[in-house]
Amino acid sequence: METNFIQWFFDFIMSYEPKVIIACASVIGAGFAMITGIGPGIGQGYAAGKGAEAVGNSPKDSKSIISTMLLGAAIAETSGILALVVALILLFGNPLIGASGSMVVIASSAIGAGIAVIAGMGPAIGQGYAAGKATEAVGINPRSSKGVTLVMLVGQAVAQTTGILALVISLILLYGNPFASMEGAFIILGASALGAGIAMVGGIGPGIGQGYAAGKAAEATGKRPDQQSNITKIMFLGQAVAQTTGIYALIVSLILMYSNPFL
Amino acid sequence: MSGPKIYAEVFGILITETMVNTWIVMGIILVFTFFATRNMQKVPKGMQLVGEMIVKAIDNLTENTMGKKNMGFAPYMLTLFMFLGIANLLGLVALRPPTSDLAMTLALALLTFFLTQFFAIKSKGVGGFLKGFTEPIPLLLPINIIGELANPISLSFRLFGNMLGGVIIMTLIYGGLTNLMFFAGGIPILAHLYFDIFSGLLQSFIFVMLSMVFISMAME
């Protein structure tokens, strides 16, 4: 018996209403988006662990330790919230349902939009690490808490970058999808939409790395609060270099969207 | 879920919810600064005291982050912080924060972006500015350029994403709560506390901090 699985799969899909398939794809995309939750889980767990350790070592400073930990952990939550927003858009305010264009392309875009925000896992882990290190530094030297918190916040904000770029790609796939109006084989267009989302997952790496840099910078500020501006500068330079692969991911994703070589 | 409402069209310009709410924020800031600077006393009290505390705090922050020689940026940073802080808190009074509109956050991020480029050229000269893109090796030129352009994108979307996320989640909570009158008191308060007050003020602060760091790094 000779069977062509891909042919069979598309025949099977085509036997349903386009709206049903797009709704199915959106639900799958929303599920993918929430995988991001792994990141805040790990990151905030680390921060909480460091917080418990710091309070154990110096119980009298528990107030400043806990406030640093909560602030840092709340930032590590950002990616989770952004992913939740994408999932909620896919579930409740889906702009793709009713969009014109090939059903396979629209459905792939919905899944791609969900997969893209998984990148937020990286920033969340990195930011959690930074929050943990800052908490530790405040526990050791409570008088440095202001400088440590500032360095942590700036470092975490930079570590968020790849997560935000992924959100941008996800929103483009949802609201300004260039594939819907493109000419070409629907299977290439659909695969490209999926690929544009998958490429952004590369942002996990820079997010973790930049968060590590932020954590170490916060630790260093705790030891030498007078060197805060120098430490911030070095951290920033290192983070900018660590950003590079995240930018590669963005470039590949944008090429797939706007100057696809296969079309 | 819908975007900002469009109220009217004047000479082809759409008057959106974002613009009207921006005017409200401007009004609040104008009224505050007007009354805070009436009958100024040597020993401040009342609104003058609040005003002086805010100015002092931003002055200190600018000095710590950008150095003493860049204190001239403090008024800009103060303006940015006051505007963003009040704009992000509008959700508390059931108004849509203007910062949940990408047009608004992108405009502010572009201000920072052009300030960064301008002061980079001013302090390093055109040659030094262009040479900065070929470091550490010339091969990285395209990456450096895209990396530079990614800054205003991430700056604007960080604020936009957080605020819009808050708006969407609050709308869903209020929509869902109409069926759950019993809990209607507590849940929105906690959500407002997190999404409007905490997240709103924190994102304003981060926007201002990153603007400071971008500009002062470009001048090194």
CSV table of C-alpha atoms in Angstrom, one decimal:
chain,number,residue,atom,x,y,z
A,1,MET,CA,0.0,0.0,0.0
A,2,GLU,CA,1.4,3.3,-1.0
A,3,THR,CA,0.6,6.3,1.1
A,4,ASN,CA,1.8,9.8,1.0
A,5,PHE,CA,1.4,11.0,4.6
A,6,ILE,CA,1.7,14.7,3.9
A,7,GLN,CA,-0.8,14.5,1.1
A,8,TRP,CA,-3.2,12.5,3.3
A,9,PHE,CA,-2.7,15.0,6.2
A,10,PHE,CA,-3.6,18.0,4.0
A,11,ASP,CA,-6.6,16.2,2.5
A,12,PHE,CA,-7.7,15.4,6.0
A,13,ILE,CA,-7.3,19.0,7.1
A,14,MET,CA,-9.0,20.4,4.0
A,15,SER,CA,-12.1,18.3,4.8
A,16,TYR,CA,-12.9,20.7,7.7
A,17,GLU,CA,-14.1,24.3,7.6
A,18,PRO,CA,-11.2,26.8,7.5
A,19,LYS,CA,-12.5,28.5,10.6
A,20,VAL,CA,-12.4,25.2,12.6
A,21,ILE,CA,-8.8,24.5,11.5
A,22,ILE,CA,-7.7,28.1,12.4
A,23,ALA,CA,-9.4,27.8,15.7
A,24,CYS,CA,-7.6,24.5,16.4
A,25,ALA,CA,-4.3,26.0,15.4
A,26,SER,CA,-4.9,29.0,17.7
A,27,VAL,CA,-5.6,26.7,20.6
A,28,ILE,CA,-2.4,24.8,19.9
A,29,GLY,CA,-0.5,28.1,19.6
A,30,ALA,CA,-1.9,29.3,23.0
A,31,GLY,CA,-0.7,26.0,24.5
A,32,PHE,CA,2.8,26.5,23.1
A,33,ALA,CA,2.9,30.1,24.3
A,34,MET,CA,2.3,29.0,27.9
A,35,ILE,CA,5.4,26.7,27.8
A,36,THR,CA,7.1,30.0,28.5
A,37,GLY,CA,6.0,29.5,32.1
A,38,ILE,CA,9.0,27.2,32.7
A,39,GLY,CA,11.2,30.3,32.7
A,40,PRO,CA,9.6,32.3,35.5
A,41,GLY,CA,9.2,29.1,37.4
A,42,ILE,CA,12.9,28.4,37.4
A,43,GLY,CA,14.1,32.0,37.8
A,44,GLN,CA,11.8,32.9,40.6
A,45,GLY,CA,12.5,29.6,42.4
A,46,TYR,CA,16.2,30.5,42.3
A,47,ALA,CA,15.5,34.0,43.6
A,48,ALA,CA,13.3,32.6,46.4
A,49,GLY,CA,16.0,30.1,47.3
A,50,LYS,CA,18.6,32.8,47.5
A,51,GLY,CA,16.2,35.0,49.5
A,52,ALA,CA,15.7,32.2,52.0
A,53,GLU,CA,19.4,31.6,52.3
A,54,ALA,CA,20.1,35.4,52.8
A,55,VAL,CA,17.4,35.7,55.5
A,56,GLY,CA,18.9,32.6,57.2
A,57,ASN,CA,22.3,34.2,57.3
A,58,SER,CA,21.2,37.6,58.5
A,59,PRO,CA,17.7,37.6,59.8
A,60,LYS,CA,17.7,41.2,61.0
A,61,ASP,CA,18.0,42.4,57.4
A,62,SER,CA,15.1,40.3,56.2
A,63,LYS,CA,13.0,43.4,55.2
A,64,SER,CA,15.4,44.7,52.6
A,65,ILE,CA,16.3,41.2,51.4
A,66,ILE,CA,12.6,40.3,50.9
A,67,SER,CA,11.9,43.6,49.1
A,68,THR,CA,14.8,43.1,46.7
A,69,MET,CA,13.8,39.5,46.0
A,70,LEU,CA,10.1,40.4,45.4
A,71,LEU,CA,11.1,43.3,43.0
A,72,GLY,CA,13.5,41.0,41.1
A,73,ALA,CA,11.1,38.1,40.9
A,74,ALA,CA,8.3,40.4,39.7
A,75,ILE,CA,10.4,41.4,36.8
A,76,ALA,CA,11.2,37.8,36.0
A,77,GLU,CA,7.4,37.4,35.7
A,78,THR,CA,7.2,39.8,32.8
A,79,SER,CA,7.9,37.1,30.1
A,80,GLY,CA,5.2,34.9,31.6
A,81,ILE,CA,2.7,37.7,31.5
A,82,LEU,CA,3.6,38.6,27.9
A,83,ALA,CA,3.1,34.9,26.9
A,84,LEU,CA,-0.2,34.9,28.8
A,85,VAL,CA,-1.3,37.9,26.8
A,86,VAL,CA,-0.4,36.2,23.5
A,87,ALA,CA,-2.3,33.1,24.6
A,88,LEU,CA,-5.3,35.2,25.7
A,89,ILE,CA,-5.3,37.1,22.3
A,90,LEU,CA,-5.2,33.7,20.5
A,91,LEU,CA,-8.1,32.4,22.7
A,92,PHE,CA,-10.4,35.5,23.1
A,93,GLY,CA,-9.6,38.2,20.6
A,94,ASN,CA,-8.1,36.2,17.7
A,95,PRO,CA,-7.6,38.5,14.7
A,96,LEU,CA,-6.8,35.5,12.5
A,97,ILE,CA,-10.2,34.0,12.7
A,98,GLY,CA,-12.0,35.5,9.7
A,99,ALA,CA,-8.7,36.7,8.1
A,100,SER,CA,-8.5,36.3,4.4
A,101,GLY,CA,-5.9,34.1,2.8
A,102,SER,CA,-4.9,30.4,2.6
A,103,MET,CA,-6.2,28.5,5.6
A,104,VAL,CA,-2.9,26.5,6.1
A,105,VAL,CA,-1.0,29.8,6.1
A,106,ILE,CA,-3.2,31.4,8.7
A,107,ALA,CA,-3.3,28.3,10.8
A,108,SER,CA,0.5,28.1,10.7
A,109,SER,CA,0.8,31.7,11.7
A,110,ALA,CA,-1.3,31.1,14.8
A,111,ILE,CA,0.9,28.2,15.9
A,112,GLY,CA,4.0,30.3,15.0
A,113,ALA,CA,2.8,33.2,17.0
A,114,GLY,CA,2.5,30.9,20.0
A,115,ILE,CA,5.9,29.3,19.6
A,116,ALA,CA,7.7,32.6,19.1
A,117,VAL,CA,7.0,33.8,22.7
A,118,ILE,CA,8.6,30.7,24.1
A,119,ALA,CA,11.8,32.8,23.8
A,120,GLY,CA,10.6,34.5,27.0
A,121,MET,CA,11.7,31.4,28.9
A,122,GLY,CA,15.3,32.6,28.6
A,123,PRO,CA,14.9,36.2,29.9
A,124,ALA,CA,12.8,34.8,32.8
A,125,ILE,CA,15.5,32.4,33.9
A,126,GLY,CA,18.2,35.0,33.5
A,127,GLN,CA,16.2,37.7,35.3
A,128,GLY,CA,15.5,35.2,38.1
A,129,TYR,CA,19.2,34.5,38.4
A,130,ALA,CA,19.9,38.2,38.6
A,131,ALA,CA,17.2,38.7,41.2
A,132,GLY,CA,18.8,35.8,43.3
A,133,LYS,CA,22.3,37.3,43.0
A,134,ALA,CA,21.0,40.8,43.9
A,135,THR,CA,19.2,39.3,46.9
A,136,GLU,CA,22.3,37.5,48.0
A,137,ALA,CA,24.4,40.8,47.7
A,138,VAL,CA,21.8,42.8,49.7
A,139,GLY,CA,22.0,40.1,52.4
A,140,ILE,CA,25.8,40.4,52.6
A,141,ASN,CA,25.9,44.2,52.4
A,142,PRO,CA,22.5,45.8,53.2
A,143,ARG,CA,23.8,49.3,52.8
A,144,SER,CA,24.5,48.7,49.1
A,145,SER,CA,20.9,47.7,48.4
A,146,LYS,CA,20.1,50.8,46.4
A,147,GLY,CA,23.0,50.4,44.0
A,148,VAL,CA,22.5,46.7,43.7
A,149,THR,CA,18.8,47.1,43.0
A,150,LEU,CA,19.5,49.7,40.3
A,151,VAL,CA,22.1,47.5,38.5
A,152,MET,CA,19.8,44.5,38.8
A,153,LEU,CA,16.9,46.4,37.2
A,154,VAL,CA,18.9,47.8,34.3
A,155,GLY,CA,20.5,44.3,33.7
A,156,GLN,CA,17.1,42.6,33.8
A,157,ALA,CA,15.6,45.1,31.5
A,158,VAL,CA,18.3,44.5,28.9
A,159,ALA,CA,17.9,40.7,29.4
A,160,GLN,CA,14.3,41.1,28.5
A,161,THR,CA,15.2,42.3,24.9
A,162,THR,CA,15.0,39.0,23.1
A,163,GLY,CA,11.7,38.2,24.7
A,164,ILE,CA,10.3,41.5,23.5
A,165,LEU,CA,11.6,40.9,19.9
A,166,ALA,CA,9.9,37.6,20.0
A,167,LEU,CA,6.7,39.3,21.1
A,168,VAL,CA,7.0,41.7,18.2
A,169,ILE,CA,7.3,38.8,15.7
A,170,SER,CA,4.4,37.1,17.4
A,171,LEU,CA,2.2,40.3,17.1
A,172,ILE,CA,3.3,40.7,13.5
A,173,LEU,CA,2.1,37.2,12.8
A,174,LEU,CA,-1.2,37.9,14.5
A,175,TYR,CA,-2.0,41.4,13.3
A,176,GLY,CA,0.1,42.3,10.3
A,177,ASN,CA,0.7,39.0,8.7
A,178,PRO,CA,2.7,39.5,5.5
A,179,PHE,CA,2.1,35.8,4.4
A,180,ALA,CA,-1.7,36.2,4.1
A,181,SER,CA,-1.4,38.4,1.0
A,182,MET,CA,1.7,36.8,-0.5
A,183,GLU,CA,1.7,34.8,-3.7
A,184,GLY,CA,3.2,31.4,-3.6
A,185,ALA,CA,2.7,27.7,-2.7
A,186,PHE,CA,0.6,27.6,0.4
A,187,ILE,CA,2.8,25.0,2.0
A,188,ILE,CA,6.0,27.1,1.7
A,189,LEU,CA,4.1,30.2,3.0
A,190,GLY,CA,2.7,28.2,5.9
A,191,ALA,CA,6.1,26.6,6.7
A,192,SER,CA,7.7,30.1,6.6
A,193,ALA,CA,5.1,31.4,9.1
A,194,LEU,CA,5.9,28.5,11.4
A,195,GLY,CA,9.6,29.0,10.8
A,196,ALA,CA,9.5,32.7,11.6
A,197,GLY,CA,8.0,31.9,15.0
A,198,ILE,CA,10.4,29.0,15.7
A,199,ALA,CA,13.5,31.1,14.8
A,200,MET,CA,12.7,33.5,17.7
A,201,VAL,CA,13.0,30.7,20.2
A,202,GLY,CA,16.7,31.3,19.8
A,203,GLY,CA,16.2,34.3,22.1
A,204,ILE,CA,16.3,31.9,25.1
A,205,GLY,CA,20.1,31.9,25.0
A,206,PRO,CA,20.8,35.7,25.1
A,207,GLY,CA,18.1,36.0,27.7
A,208,ILE,CA,19.8,33.5,30.1
A,209,GLY,CA,23.3,34.9,29.3
A,210,GLN,CA,22.3,38.5,29.8
A,211,GLY,CA,20.6,37.6,33.0
A,212,TYR,CA,23.7,35.9,34.2
A,213,ALA,CA,25.7,39.1,33.4
A,214,ALA,CA,23.1,41.1,35.3
A,215,GLY,CA,23.4,38.8,38.3
A,216,LYS,CA,27.1,39.0,38.5
A,217,ALA,CA,27.0,42.8,38.1
A,218,ALA,CA,24.6,43.0,41.0
A,219,GLU,CA,26.9,40.8,43.0
A,220,ALA,CA,29.9,43.0,42.2
A,221,THR,CA,28.0,46.1,43.0
A,222,GLY,CA,27.3,44.6,46.4
A,223,LYS,CA,31.0,44.2,47.0
A,224,ARG,CA,32.1,47.6,45.6
A,225,PRO,CA,29.2,50.0,45.6
A,226,ASP,CA,31.5,52.9,44.7
A,227,GLN,CA,32.3,51.2,41.3
A,228,GLN,CA,28.6,51.0,40.3
A,229,SER,CA,28.9,53.0,37.1
A,230,ASN,CA,31.9,51.1,35.9
A,231,ILE,CA,30.3,47.8,36.7
A,232,THR,CA,27.1,48.8,34.8
A,233,LYS,CA,29.2,49.8,31.8
A,234,ILE,CA,31.0,46.5,31.6
A,235,MET,CA,27.8,44.6,32.1
A,236,PHE,CA,26.1,46.6,29.3
A,237,LEU,CA,29.0,45.9,26.9
A,238,GLY,CA,28.9,42.2,27.6
A,239,GLN,CA,25.2,42.0,27.3
A,240,ALA,CA,25.3,43.9,23.9
A,241,VAL,CA,27.6,41.2,22.6
A,242,ALA,CA,25.5,38.4,24.1
A,243,GLN,CA,22.6,39.9,22.3
A,244,THR,CA,24.1,39.0,18.9
A,245,THR,CA,22.6,35.6,18.4
A,246,GLY,CA,19.2,37.0,19.4
A,247,ILE,CA,19.5,39.5,16.6
A,248,TYR,CA,20.5,36.7,14.2
A,249,ALA,CA,17.2,35.0,15.1
A,250,LEU,CA,15.3,38.3,14.5
A,251,ILE,CA,17.0,38.7,11.1
A,252,VAL,CA,16.2,35.1,10.0
A,253,SER,CA,12.6,35.6,11.1
A,254,LEU,CA,12.3,38.9,9.2
A,255,ILE,CA,13.9,37.5,6.1
A,256,LEU,CA,11.3,34.7,6.1
A,257,MET,CA,8.6,37.2,6.4
A,258,TYR,CA,9.7,40.0,4.1
A,259,SER,CA,12.2,38.7,1.6
A,260,ASN,CA,11.7,34.9,1.5
A,261,PRO,CA,14.2,33.3,-0.9
A,262,PHE,CA,11.9,30.3,-1.5
A,263,LEU,CA,9.1,32.4,-3.1
B,1,MET,CA,-10.6,43.4,23.1
B,2,SER,CA,-10.3,46.5,21.0
B,3,GLY,CA,-7.7,49.2,20.4
B,4,PRO,CA,-7.9,52.8,21.5
B,5,LYS,CA,-11.3,54.4,20.5
B,6,ILE,CA,-11.4,57.0,17.8
B,7,TYR,CA,-13.5,60.0,19.0
B,8,ALA,CA,-13.4,62.4,16.1
B,9,GLU,CA,-11.6,63.4,13.0
B,10,VAL,CA,-10.3,67.0,12.6
B,11,PHE,CA,-8.8,68.0,9.3
B,12,GLY,CA,-7.9,64.4,8.6
B,13,ILE,CA,-6.2,63.9,12.0
B,14,LEU,CA,-7.9,61.2,14.0
B,15,ILE,CA,-8.5,62.2,17.7
B,16,THR,CA,-8.0,58.9,19.5
B,17,GLU,CA,-8.5,57.8,23.1
B,18,THR,CA,-4.7,57.9,23.4
B,19,MET,CA,-4.5,61.6,22.5
B,20,VAL,CA,-7.3,62.6,24.8
B,21,ASN,CA,-5.8,60.7,27.7
B,22,THR,CA,-2.4,62.2,26.9
B,23,TRP,CA,-4.0,65.6,27.3
B,24,ILE,CA,-5.5,64.6,30.6
B,25,VAL,CA,-2.0,63.6,31.8
B,26,MET,CA,-0.6,66.9,30.5
B,27,GLY,CA,-3.3,68.7,32.4
B,28,ILE,CA,-2.5,66.9,35.6
B,29,ILE,CA,1.2,67.7,35.3
B,30,LEU,CA,0.5,71.4,34.4
B,31,VAL,CA,-1.9,71.8,37.4
B,32,PHE,CA,0.5,70.1,39.7
B,33,THR,CA,3.5,72.2,38.6
B,34,PHE,CA,1.4,75.4,38.7
B,35,PHE,CA,0.3,74.9,42.3
B,36,ALA,CA,3.6,73.5,43.5
B,37,THR,CA,5.4,76.6,42.4
B,38,ARG,CA,3.0,79.2,43.8
B,39,ASN,CA,4.1,81.1,47.0
B,40,MET,CA,7.4,79.3,47.1
B,41,GLN,CA,8.9,79.3,50.6
B,42,LYS,CA,12.5,78.9,51.7
B,43,VAL,CA,11.3,76.1,54.0
B,44,PRO,CA,9.1,74.1,51.7
B,45,LYS,CA,5.8,72.5,52.7
B,46,GLY,CA,2.8,71.1,51.0
B,47,MET,CA,3.0,70.6,47.3
B,48,GLN,CA,6.2,72.6,47.0
B,49,LEU,CA,7.8,69.9,49.3
B,50,VAL,CA,6.5,67.1,47.1
B,51,GLY,CA,7.8,68.8,44.0
B,52,GLU,CA,11.2,69.4,45.5
B,53,MET,CA,11.4,65.8,46.6
B,54,ILE,CA,10.7,64.5,43.1
B,55,VAL,CA,13.2,66.9,41.6
B,56,LYS,CA,15.8,65.9,44.1
B,57,ALA,CA,15.3,62.2,43.6
B,58,ILE,CA,15.7,62.4,39.8
B,59,ASP,CA,18.7,64.7,40.2
B,60,ASN,CA,20.4,62.1,42.4
B,61,LEU,CA,19.5,59.3,40.0
B,62,THR,CA,20.8,61.2,37.0
B,63,GLU,CA,24.0,62.0,38.9
B,64,ASN,CA,24.6,58.4,39.9
B,65,THR,CA,23.8,56.9,36.5
B,66,MET,CA,25.1,59.5,34.0
B,67,GLY,CA,27.7,61.3,36.1
B,68,LYS,CA,28.0,64.8,37.3
B,69,LYS,CA,28.9,66.3,33.9
B,70,ASN,CA,25.6,65.1,32.4
B,71,MET,CA,23.3,66.7,34.9
B,72,GLY,CA,21.8,68.7,32.1
B,73,PHE,CA,19.7,65.7,31.2
B,74,ALA,CA,17.9,65.7,34.6
B,75,PRO,CA,15.0,67.9,33.5
B,76,TYR,CA,14.3,65.7,30.4
B,77,MET,CA,14.4,62.6,32.6
B,78,LEU,CA,12.2,64.2,35.2
B,79,THR,CA,9.6,65.1,32.5
B,80,LEU,CA,9.8,61.6,31.0
B,81,PHE,CA,9.3,60.0,34.5
B,82,MET,CA,6.4,62.3,35.5
B,83,PHE,CA,4.6,61.8,32.2
B,84,LEU,CA,5.1,58.0,32.2
B,85,GLY,CA,4.3,57.6,35.8
B,86,ILE,CA,1.0,59.4,35.6
B,87,ALA,CA,0.1,57.9,32.2
B,88,ASN,CA,0.6,54.4,33.5
B,89,LEU,CA,-1.5,55.1,36.6
B,90,LEU,CA,-4.6,56.2,34.5
B,91,GLY,CA,-5.8,52.6,34.5
B,92,LEU,CA,-6.8,53.1,38.2
B,93,VAL,CA,-9.5,55.6,37.2
B,94,ALA,CA,-10.8,53.4,34.4
B,95,LEU,CA,-9.0,55.4,31.7
B,96,ARG,CA,-7.0,53.6,29.0
B,97,PRO,CA,-3.3,54.4,29.7
B,98,PRO,CA,-1.9,56.2,26.6
B,99,THR,CA,1.2,54.0,27.0
B,100,SER,CA,-0.8,51.0,25.9
B,101,ASP,CA,-0.7,52.5,22.4
B,102,LEU,CA,2.4,51.7,20.4
B,103,ALA,CA,2.3,55.1,18.7
B,104,MET,CA,2.9,56.8,22.1
B,105,THR,CA,5.7,54.5,23.4
B,106,LEU,CA,7.4,54.4,20.0
B,107,ALA,CA,7.4,58.2,19.8
B,108,LEU,CA,9.0,58.4,23.3
B,109,ALA,CA,11.6,55.6,22.4
B,110,LEU,CA,12.5,57.5,19.2
B,111,LEU,CA,13.1,60.6,21.3
B,112,THR,CA,15.7,58.6,23.3
B,113,PHE,CA,17.0,57.0,20.2
B,114,PHE,CA,17.7,60.3,18.4
B,115,LEU,CA,19.1,61.9,21.6
B,116,THR,CA,21.5,58.9,21.8
B,117,GLN,CA,22.6,59.3,18.2
B,118,PHE,CA,22.9,63.1,18.5
B,119,PHE,CA,25.0,63.1,21.6
B,120,ALA,CA,27.1,60.2,20.3
B,121,ILE,CA,28.0,62.3,17.2
B,122,LYS,CA,28.4,65.5,19.3
B,123,SER,CA,30.9,63.9,21.7
B,124,LYS,CA,32.8,61.6,19.3
B,125,GLY,CA,32.5,63.5,16.0
B,126,VAL,CA,31.0,62.0,12.8
B,127,GLY,CA,34.1,59.8,12.1
B,128,GLY,CA,34.2,58.4,15.6
B,129,PHE,CA,30.5,57.8,15.6
B,130,LEU,CA,30.7,55.8,12.3
B,131,LYS,CA,33.8,54.0,13.4
B,132,GLY,CA,32.0,52.8,16.5
B,133,PHE,CA,29.8,50.6,14.3
B,134,THR,CA,32.9,48.7,13.0
B,135,GLU,CA,34.1,47.7,16.4
B,136,PRO,CA,35.4,45.2,17.5
B,137,ILE,CA,35.8,44.0,14.0
B,138,PRO,CA,34.4,45.5,10.7
B,139,LEU,CA,32.7,42.2,9.9
B,140,LEU,CA,30.2,43.0,12.6
B,141,LEU,CA,28.9,46.2,10.9
B,142,PRO,CA,25.5,44.9,9.9
B,143,ILE,CA,24.9,43.3,13.4
B,144,ASN,CA,25.9,46.5,15.1
B,145,ILE,CA,23.5,48.6,13.0
B,146,ILE,CA,20.6,46.2,13.6
B,147,GLY,CA,21.5,45.9,17.3
B,148,GLU,CA,21.4,49.7,17.5
B,149,LEU,CA,18.0,49.8,15.8
B,150,ALA,CA,16.7,47.0,18.1
B,151,ASN,CA,17.1,49.4,21.1
B,152,PRO,CA,14.2,51.7,20.3
B,153,ILE,CA,12.1,48.7,19.3
B,154,SER,CA,12.7,46.8,22.6
B,155,LEU,CA,12.4,50.1,24.6
B,156,SER,CA,9.0,50.9,23.1
B,157,PHE,CA,7.6,47.3,23.1
B,158,ARG,CA,8.7,46.7,26.7
B,159,LEU,CA,6.5,49.5,27.9
B,160,PHE,CA,3.8,48.9,25.4
B,161,GLY,CA,3.6,45.1,26.0
B,162,ASN,CA,3.5,45.5,29.7
B,163,MET,CA,0.8,48.2,29.7
B,164,LEU,CA,-1.3,46.5,27.0
B,165,GLY,CA,-1.0,43.2,28.8
B,166,GLY,CA,-2.4,44.9,31.9
B,167,VAL,CA,-5.3,46.4,30.0
B,168,ILE,CA,-6.2,43.1,28.4
B,169,ILE,CA,-6.0,41.1,31.6
B,170,MET,CA,-8.0,43.8,33.5
B,171,THR,CA,-10.7,43.8,30.8
B,172,LEU,CA,-11.0,40.0,31.0
B,173,ILE,CA,-11.1,40.1,34.8
B,174,TYR,CA,-13.9,42.7,34.8
B,175,GLY,CA,-15.7,40.8,32.1
B,176,GLY,CA,-15.4,37.5,34.0
B,177,LEU,CA,-16.4,39.0,37.3
B,178,THR,CA,-19.8,40.1,36.2
B,179,ASN,CA,-20.8,36.4,36.8
B,180,LEU,CA,-19.1,36.3,40.2
B,181,MET,CA,-20.4,39.2,42.1
B,182,PHE,CA,-19.3,37.6,45.4
B,183,PHE,CA,-15.6,38.0,44.6
B,184,ALA,CA,-15.9,41.2,42.7
B,185,GLY,CA,-14.4,43.3,45.6
B,186,GLY,CA,-11.0,41.7,46.1
B,187,ILE,CA,-9.7,40.4,42.8
B,188,PRO,CA,-9.7,43.7,40.8
B,189,ILE,CA,-7.9,45.5,43.7
B,190,LEU,CA,-5.1,43.0,43.7
B,191,ALA,CA,-4.8,43.1,39.9
B,192,HIS,CA,-4.8,46.9,39.8
B,193,LEU,CA,-2.2,46.9,42.5
B,194,TYR,CA,0.1,44.7,40.4
B,195,PHE,CA,-0.7,45.8,36.8
B,196,ASP,CA,-1.2,49.5,37.3
B,197,ILE,CA,0.7,50.6,40.4
B,198,PHE,CA,3.6,48.2,40.6
B,199,SER,CA,4.1,47.3,37.0
B,200,GLY,CA,3.2,50.9,35.8
B,201,LEU,CA,5.6,52.7,38.0
B,202,LEU,CA,8.4,50.1,37.6
B,203,GLN,CA,8.1,50.3,33.8
B,204,SER,CA,8.3,54.1,33.9
B,205,PHE,CA,11.4,53.8,36.0
B,206,ILE,CA,13.0,51.2,33.7
B,207,PHE,CA,12.2,53.4,30.6
B,208,VAL,CA,13.9,56.4,32.3
B,209,MET,CA,16.9,54.3,33.5
B,210,LEU,CA,17.5,52.8,30.1
B,211,SER,CA,17.3,56.2,28.4
B,212,MET,CA,19.9,57.4,30.8
B,213,VAL,CA,22.2,54.4,30.3
B,214,PHE,CA,21.8,54.5,26.5
B,215,ILE,CA,22.6,58.2,26.2
B,216,SER,CA,25.5,58.2,28.7
B,217,MET,CA,27.0,55.1,27.1
B,218,ALA,CA,26.9,56.7,23.7
B,219,MET,CA,28.9,59.6,24.9
B,220,GLU,CA,31.7,57.6,26.3
